[in-house]
PDB file of C-alpha atoms in Angstrom:
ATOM      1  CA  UNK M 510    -146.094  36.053  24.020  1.00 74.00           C
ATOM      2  CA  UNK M 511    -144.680  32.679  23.964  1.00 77.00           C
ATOM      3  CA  UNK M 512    -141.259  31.346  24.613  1.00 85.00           C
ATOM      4  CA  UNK M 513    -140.073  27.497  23.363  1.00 86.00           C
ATOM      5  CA  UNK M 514    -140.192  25.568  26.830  1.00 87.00           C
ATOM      6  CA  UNK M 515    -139.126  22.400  25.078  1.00 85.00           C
ATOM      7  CA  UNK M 516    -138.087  20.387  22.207  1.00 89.00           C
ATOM      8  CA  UNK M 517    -138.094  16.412  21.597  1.00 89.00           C
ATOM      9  CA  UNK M 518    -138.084  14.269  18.750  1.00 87.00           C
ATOM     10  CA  UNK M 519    -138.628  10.523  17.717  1.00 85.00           C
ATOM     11  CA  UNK M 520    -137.389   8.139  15.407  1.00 84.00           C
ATOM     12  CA  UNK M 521    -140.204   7.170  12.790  1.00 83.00           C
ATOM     13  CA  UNK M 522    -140.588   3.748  14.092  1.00 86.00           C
ATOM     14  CA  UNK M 523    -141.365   4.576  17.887  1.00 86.00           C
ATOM     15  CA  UNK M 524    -144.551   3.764  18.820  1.00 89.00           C
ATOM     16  CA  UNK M 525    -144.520   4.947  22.774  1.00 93.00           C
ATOM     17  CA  UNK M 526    -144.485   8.341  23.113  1.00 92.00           C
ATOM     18  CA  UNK M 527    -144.969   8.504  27.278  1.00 93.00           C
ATOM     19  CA  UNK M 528    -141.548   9.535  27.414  1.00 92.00           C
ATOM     20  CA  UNK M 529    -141.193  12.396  25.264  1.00 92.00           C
ATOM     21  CA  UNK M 530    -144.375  13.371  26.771  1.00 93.00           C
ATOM     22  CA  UNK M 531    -143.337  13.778  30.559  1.00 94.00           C
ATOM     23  CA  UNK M 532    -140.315  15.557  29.072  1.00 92.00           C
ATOM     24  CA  UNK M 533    -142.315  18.143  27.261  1.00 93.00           C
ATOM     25  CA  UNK M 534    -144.806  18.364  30.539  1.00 94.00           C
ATOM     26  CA  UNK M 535    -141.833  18.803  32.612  1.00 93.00           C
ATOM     27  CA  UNK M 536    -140.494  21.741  30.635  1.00 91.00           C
ATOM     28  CA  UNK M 537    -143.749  23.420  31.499  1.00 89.00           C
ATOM     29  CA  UNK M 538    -144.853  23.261  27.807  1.00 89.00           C
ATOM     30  CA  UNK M 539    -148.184  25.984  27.400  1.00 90.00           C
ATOM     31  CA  UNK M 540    -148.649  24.637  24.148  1.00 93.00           C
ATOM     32  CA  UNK M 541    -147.460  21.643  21.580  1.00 93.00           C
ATOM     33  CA  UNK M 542    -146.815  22.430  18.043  1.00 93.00           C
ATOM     34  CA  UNK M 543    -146.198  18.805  16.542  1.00 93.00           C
ATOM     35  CA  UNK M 544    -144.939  18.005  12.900  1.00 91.00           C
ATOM     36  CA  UNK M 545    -146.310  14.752  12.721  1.00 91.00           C
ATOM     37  CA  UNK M 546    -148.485  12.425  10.886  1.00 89.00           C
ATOM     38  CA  UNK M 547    -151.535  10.745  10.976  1.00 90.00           C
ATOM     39  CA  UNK M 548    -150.257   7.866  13.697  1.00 92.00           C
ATOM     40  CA  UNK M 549    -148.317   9.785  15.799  1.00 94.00           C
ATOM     41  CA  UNK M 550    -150.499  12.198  16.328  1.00 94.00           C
ATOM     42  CA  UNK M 551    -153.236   9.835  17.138  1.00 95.00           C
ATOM     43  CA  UNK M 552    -150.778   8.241  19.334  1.00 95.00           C
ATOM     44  CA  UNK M 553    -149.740  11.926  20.962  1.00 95.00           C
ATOM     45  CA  UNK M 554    -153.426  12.530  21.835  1.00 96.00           C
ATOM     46  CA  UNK M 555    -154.332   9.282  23.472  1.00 96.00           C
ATOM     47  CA  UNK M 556    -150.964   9.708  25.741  1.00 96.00           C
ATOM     48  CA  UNK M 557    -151.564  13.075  26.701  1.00 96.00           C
ATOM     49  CA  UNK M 558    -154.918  11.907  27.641  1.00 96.00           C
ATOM     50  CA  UNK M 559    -153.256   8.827  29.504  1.00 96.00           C
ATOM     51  CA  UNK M 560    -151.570  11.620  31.476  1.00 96.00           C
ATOM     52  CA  UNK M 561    -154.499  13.923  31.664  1.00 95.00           C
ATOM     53  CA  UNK M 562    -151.880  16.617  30.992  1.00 95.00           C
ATOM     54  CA  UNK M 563    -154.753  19.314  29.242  1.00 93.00           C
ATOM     55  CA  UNK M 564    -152.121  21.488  27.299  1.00 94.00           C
ATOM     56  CA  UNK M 565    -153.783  21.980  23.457  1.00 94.00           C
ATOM     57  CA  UNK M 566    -151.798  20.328  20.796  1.00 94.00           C
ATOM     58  CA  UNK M 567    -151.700  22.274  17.205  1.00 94.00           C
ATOM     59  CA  UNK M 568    -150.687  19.742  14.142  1.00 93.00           C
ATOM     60  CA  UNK M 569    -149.245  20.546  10.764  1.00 90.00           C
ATOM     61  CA  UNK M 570    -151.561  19.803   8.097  1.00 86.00           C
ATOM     62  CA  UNK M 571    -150.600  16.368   7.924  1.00 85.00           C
ATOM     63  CA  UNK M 572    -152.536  15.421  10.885  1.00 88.00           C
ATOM     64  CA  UNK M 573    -155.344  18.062   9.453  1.00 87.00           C
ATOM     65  CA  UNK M 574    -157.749  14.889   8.946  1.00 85.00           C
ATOM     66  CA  UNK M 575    -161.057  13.330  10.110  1.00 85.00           C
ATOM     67  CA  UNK M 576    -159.491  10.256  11.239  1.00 87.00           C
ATOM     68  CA  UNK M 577    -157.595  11.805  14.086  1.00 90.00           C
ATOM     69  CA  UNK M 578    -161.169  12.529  15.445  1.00 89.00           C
ATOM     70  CA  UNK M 579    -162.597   9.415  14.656  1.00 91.00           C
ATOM     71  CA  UNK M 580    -159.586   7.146  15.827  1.00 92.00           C
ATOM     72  CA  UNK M 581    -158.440   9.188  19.452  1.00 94.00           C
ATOM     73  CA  UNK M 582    -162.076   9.621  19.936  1.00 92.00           C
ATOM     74  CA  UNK M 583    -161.911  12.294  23.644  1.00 94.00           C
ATOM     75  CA  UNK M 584    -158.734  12.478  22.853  1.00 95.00           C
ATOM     76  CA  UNK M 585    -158.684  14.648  20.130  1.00 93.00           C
ATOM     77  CA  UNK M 586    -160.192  17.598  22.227  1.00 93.00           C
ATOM     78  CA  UNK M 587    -158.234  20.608  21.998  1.00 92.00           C
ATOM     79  CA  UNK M 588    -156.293  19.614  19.258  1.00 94.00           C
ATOM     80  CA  UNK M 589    -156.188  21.774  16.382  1.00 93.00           C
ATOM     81  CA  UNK M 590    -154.523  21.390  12.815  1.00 91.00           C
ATOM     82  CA  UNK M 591    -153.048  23.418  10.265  1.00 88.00           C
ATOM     83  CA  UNK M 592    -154.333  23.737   6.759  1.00 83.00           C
ATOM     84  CA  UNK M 593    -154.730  25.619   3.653  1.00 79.00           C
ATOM     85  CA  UNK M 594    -158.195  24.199   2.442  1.00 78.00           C
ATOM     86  CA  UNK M 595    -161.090  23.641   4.677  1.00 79.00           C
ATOM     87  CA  UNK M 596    -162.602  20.160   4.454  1.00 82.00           C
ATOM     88  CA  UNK M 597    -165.491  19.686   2.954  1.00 84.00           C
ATOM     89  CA  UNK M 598    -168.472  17.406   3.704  1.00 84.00           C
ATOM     90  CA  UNK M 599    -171.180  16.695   1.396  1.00 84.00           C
ATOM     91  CA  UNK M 600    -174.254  17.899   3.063  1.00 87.00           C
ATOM     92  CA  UNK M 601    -172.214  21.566   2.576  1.00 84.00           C
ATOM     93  CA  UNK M 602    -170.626  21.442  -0.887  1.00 86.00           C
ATOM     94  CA  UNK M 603    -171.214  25.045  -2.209  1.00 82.00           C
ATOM     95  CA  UNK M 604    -170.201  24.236  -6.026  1.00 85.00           C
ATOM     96  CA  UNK M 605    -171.094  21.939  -8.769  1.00 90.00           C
ATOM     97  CA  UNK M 606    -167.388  21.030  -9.330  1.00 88.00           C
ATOM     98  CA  UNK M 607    -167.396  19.650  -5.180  1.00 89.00           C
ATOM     99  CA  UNK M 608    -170.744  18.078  -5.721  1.00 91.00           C
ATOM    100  CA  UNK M 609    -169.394  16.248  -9.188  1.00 92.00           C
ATOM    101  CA  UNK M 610    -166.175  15.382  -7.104  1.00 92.00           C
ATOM    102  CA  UNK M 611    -167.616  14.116  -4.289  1.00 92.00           C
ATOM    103  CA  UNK M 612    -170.431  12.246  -6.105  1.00 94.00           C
ATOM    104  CA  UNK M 613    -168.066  10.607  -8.728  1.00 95.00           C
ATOM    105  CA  UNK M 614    -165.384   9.666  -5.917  1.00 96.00           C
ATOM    106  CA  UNK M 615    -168.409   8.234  -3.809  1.00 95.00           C
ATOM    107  CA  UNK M 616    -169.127   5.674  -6.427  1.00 96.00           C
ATOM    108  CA  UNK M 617    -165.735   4.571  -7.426  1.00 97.00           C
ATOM    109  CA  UNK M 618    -164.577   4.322  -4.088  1.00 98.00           C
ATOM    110  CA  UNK M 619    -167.713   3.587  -1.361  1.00 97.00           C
ATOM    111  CA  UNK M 620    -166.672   6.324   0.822  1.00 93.00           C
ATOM    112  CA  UNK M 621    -166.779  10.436   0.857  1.00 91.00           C
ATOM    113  CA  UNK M 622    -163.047  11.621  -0.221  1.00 92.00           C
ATOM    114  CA  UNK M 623    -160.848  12.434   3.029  1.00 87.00           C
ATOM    115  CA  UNK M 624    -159.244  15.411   3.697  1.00 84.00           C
ATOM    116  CA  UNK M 625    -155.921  14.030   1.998  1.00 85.00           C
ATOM    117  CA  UNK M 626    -157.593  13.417  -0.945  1.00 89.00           C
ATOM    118  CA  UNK M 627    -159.410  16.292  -1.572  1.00 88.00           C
ATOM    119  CA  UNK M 628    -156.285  18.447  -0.851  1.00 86.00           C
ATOM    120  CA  UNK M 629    -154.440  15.962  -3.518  1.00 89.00           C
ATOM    121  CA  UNK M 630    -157.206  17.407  -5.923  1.00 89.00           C
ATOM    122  CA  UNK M 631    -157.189  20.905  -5.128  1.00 86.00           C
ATOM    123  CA  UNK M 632    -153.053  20.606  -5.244  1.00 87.00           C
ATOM    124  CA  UNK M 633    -153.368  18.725  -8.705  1.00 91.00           C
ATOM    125  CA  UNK M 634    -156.237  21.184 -10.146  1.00 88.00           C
ATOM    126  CA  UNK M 635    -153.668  23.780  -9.781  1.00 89.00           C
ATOM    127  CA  UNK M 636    -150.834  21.891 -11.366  1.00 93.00           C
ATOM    128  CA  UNK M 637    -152.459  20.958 -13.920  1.00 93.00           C
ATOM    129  CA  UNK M 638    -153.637  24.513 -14.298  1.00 93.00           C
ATOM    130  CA  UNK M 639    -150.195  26.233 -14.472  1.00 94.00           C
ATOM    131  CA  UNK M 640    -148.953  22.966 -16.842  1.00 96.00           C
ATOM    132  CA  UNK M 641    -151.543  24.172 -19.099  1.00 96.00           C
ATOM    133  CA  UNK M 642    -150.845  28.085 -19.459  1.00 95.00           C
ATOM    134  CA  UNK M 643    -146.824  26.780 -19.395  1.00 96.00           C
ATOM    135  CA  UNK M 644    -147.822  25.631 -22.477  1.00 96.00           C
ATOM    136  CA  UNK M 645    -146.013  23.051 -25.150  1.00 95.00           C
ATOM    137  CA  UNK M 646    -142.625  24.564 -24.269  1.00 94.00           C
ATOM    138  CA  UNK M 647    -142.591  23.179 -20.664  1.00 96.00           C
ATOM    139  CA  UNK M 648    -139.255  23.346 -18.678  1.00 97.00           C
ATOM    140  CA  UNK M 649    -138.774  25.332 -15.126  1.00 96.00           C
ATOM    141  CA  UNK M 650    -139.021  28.603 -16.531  1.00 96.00           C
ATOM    142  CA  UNK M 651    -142.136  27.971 -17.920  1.00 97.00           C
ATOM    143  CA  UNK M 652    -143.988  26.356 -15.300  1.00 96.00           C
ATOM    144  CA  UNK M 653    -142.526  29.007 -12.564  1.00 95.00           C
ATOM    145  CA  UNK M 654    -143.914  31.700 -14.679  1.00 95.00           C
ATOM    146  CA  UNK M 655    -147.281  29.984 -15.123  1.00 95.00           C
ATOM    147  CA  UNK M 656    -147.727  29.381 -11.367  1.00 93.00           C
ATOM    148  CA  UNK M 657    -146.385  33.184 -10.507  1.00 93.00           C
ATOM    149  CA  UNK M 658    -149.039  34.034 -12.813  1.00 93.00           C
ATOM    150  CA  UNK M 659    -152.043  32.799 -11.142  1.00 89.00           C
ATOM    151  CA  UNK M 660    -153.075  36.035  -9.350  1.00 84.00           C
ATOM    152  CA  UNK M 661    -156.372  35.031  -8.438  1.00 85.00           C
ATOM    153  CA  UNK M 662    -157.026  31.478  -8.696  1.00 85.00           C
ATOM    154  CA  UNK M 663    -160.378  30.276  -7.457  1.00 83.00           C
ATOM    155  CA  UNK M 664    -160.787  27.041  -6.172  1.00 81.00           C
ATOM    156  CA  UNK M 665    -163.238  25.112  -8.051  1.00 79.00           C
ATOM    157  CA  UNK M 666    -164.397  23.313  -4.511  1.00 80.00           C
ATOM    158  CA  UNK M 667    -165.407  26.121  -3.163  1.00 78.00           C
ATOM    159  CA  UNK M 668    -162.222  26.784  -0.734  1.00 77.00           C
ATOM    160  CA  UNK M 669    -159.698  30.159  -0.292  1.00 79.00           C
ATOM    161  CA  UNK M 670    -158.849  32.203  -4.125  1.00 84.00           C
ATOM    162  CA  UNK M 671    -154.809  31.400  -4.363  1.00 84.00           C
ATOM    163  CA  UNK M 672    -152.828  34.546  -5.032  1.00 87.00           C
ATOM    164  CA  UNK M 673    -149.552  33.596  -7.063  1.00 88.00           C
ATOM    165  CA  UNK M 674    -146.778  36.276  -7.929  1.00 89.00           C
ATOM    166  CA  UNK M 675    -142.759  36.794  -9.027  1.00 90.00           C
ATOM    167  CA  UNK M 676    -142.170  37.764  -4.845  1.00 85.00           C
ATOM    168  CA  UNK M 677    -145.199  35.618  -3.836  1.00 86.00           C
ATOM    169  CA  UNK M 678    -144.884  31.795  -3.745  1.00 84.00           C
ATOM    170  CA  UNK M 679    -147.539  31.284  -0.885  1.00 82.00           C
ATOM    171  CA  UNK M 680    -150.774  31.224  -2.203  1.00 80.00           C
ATOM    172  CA  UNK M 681    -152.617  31.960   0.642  1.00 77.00           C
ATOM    173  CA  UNK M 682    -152.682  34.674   2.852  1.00 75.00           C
ATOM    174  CA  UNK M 683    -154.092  33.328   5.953  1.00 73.00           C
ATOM    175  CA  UNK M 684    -153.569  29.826   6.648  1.00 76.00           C
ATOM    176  CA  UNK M 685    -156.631  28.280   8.510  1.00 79.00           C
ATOM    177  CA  UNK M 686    -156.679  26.500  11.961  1.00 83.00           C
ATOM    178  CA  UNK M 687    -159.141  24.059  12.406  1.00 84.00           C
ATOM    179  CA  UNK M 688    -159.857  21.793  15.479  1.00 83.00           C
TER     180      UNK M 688
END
C-alpha cells in the first residue's frame, strides 16, 4: 500500500507552484492526489513537466475536464481525474435525451457542452426529480425523503443508474477515474 509522503497547500491567489512542487518531490511523493481546480491544476501539470518529475497526478472532479487536456497540452499525461459521470462527446451519445441536449446546447451556445456543464445537468435532472416526487409540501423532510427514495435512478444521458436510500446518500457505487 501507500503511505502520505507529503502534504502542501496554497493560498487561492498563488500562481507559482515550483515551490510546493520540489517540496512534494523531495518527500519522495509516489503519487499526487490534488483538490484543485481548473487553473491550478493546469498550472500543477505544466510545473511538474518543467521539472520532468514523472510521478502521476489524480484530480478531484473539479479538474475532471477537457480543458486541462487541451490547455497543458504533454503535460496532462498521466494525469487522471475523479468523477461520477463520464463525459460525453457527440459522435457517442447513446440516448435521445444526450443527443436533444447536446444538439439544443450546440445552437444556443456555438460549442459542445463541457464536462461542467453536462454534470450541472445531470446534478439538476436529479434535483429537479426529487423536487417533483417532494411534492407541493416541500421543506427538508420532504426533499430528503424524495432523494432517499430514488433507488434506481437512470440517467437520462446515458451515464451510471444512481442508487439513493435512508443509510445511502452516495449515489454511486463506484466512482470513475478517467485520464
Amino acid at each position: 500500500g501507500l503511505r502520505l509522503t507529503g502534504v502542501a497547500a496554497h493560498s487561492p491567489a498563488e500562481t507559482s507552484f515550483l515551490n510546493t512542487m520540489l517540496q512534494l518531490r523531495n518527500s519522495n511523493c509516489e503519487v499526487l492526489l490534488l483538490g484543485t481546480i481548473l487553473g491550478d491544476t493546469i498550472r500543477i501539470l505544466k510545473t511538474r513537466q518543467q521539472l520532468q518529475w514523472e510521478v502521476p497526478l489524480v484530480g478531484n472532479v473539479s479538474a475532471y475536464d477537457q480543458l486541462i487536456v487541451e490547455q497543458s497540452g504533454a503535460a496532462a499525461e498521466g494525469f487522471y481525474a475523479t468523477a461520477s459521470v463520464e463525459m460525453l462527446y457527440a459522435e457517442e451519445l447513446s440516448t435521445p435525451v444526450a443527443q436533444e441536449f447536446f444538439t439544443a446546447y450546440t445552437k444556443k451556445y456555438g460549442e459542445a457542452p463541457s464536462n461542467a456543464v453536462q454534470m450541472a445537468y445531470f446534478y439538476a435532472r436529479i434535483f429537479t426529480h426529487a423536487l417533483e416526487l417532494a411534492g407541493p409540501e416541500l421543506n427538508t423532510h420532504t426533499l430528503v425523503r424524495a432523494l432517499e427514495s430514488l433507488a434506481n435512478y437512470p440517467d437520462p444521458l446515458g451515464g451510471p443508474t444512481l442508487r439513493f436510500g435512508p443509510g445511502d446518500h452516495e449515489g454511486l457505487e463506484r466512482p470513475l477515474l478517467a485520464q
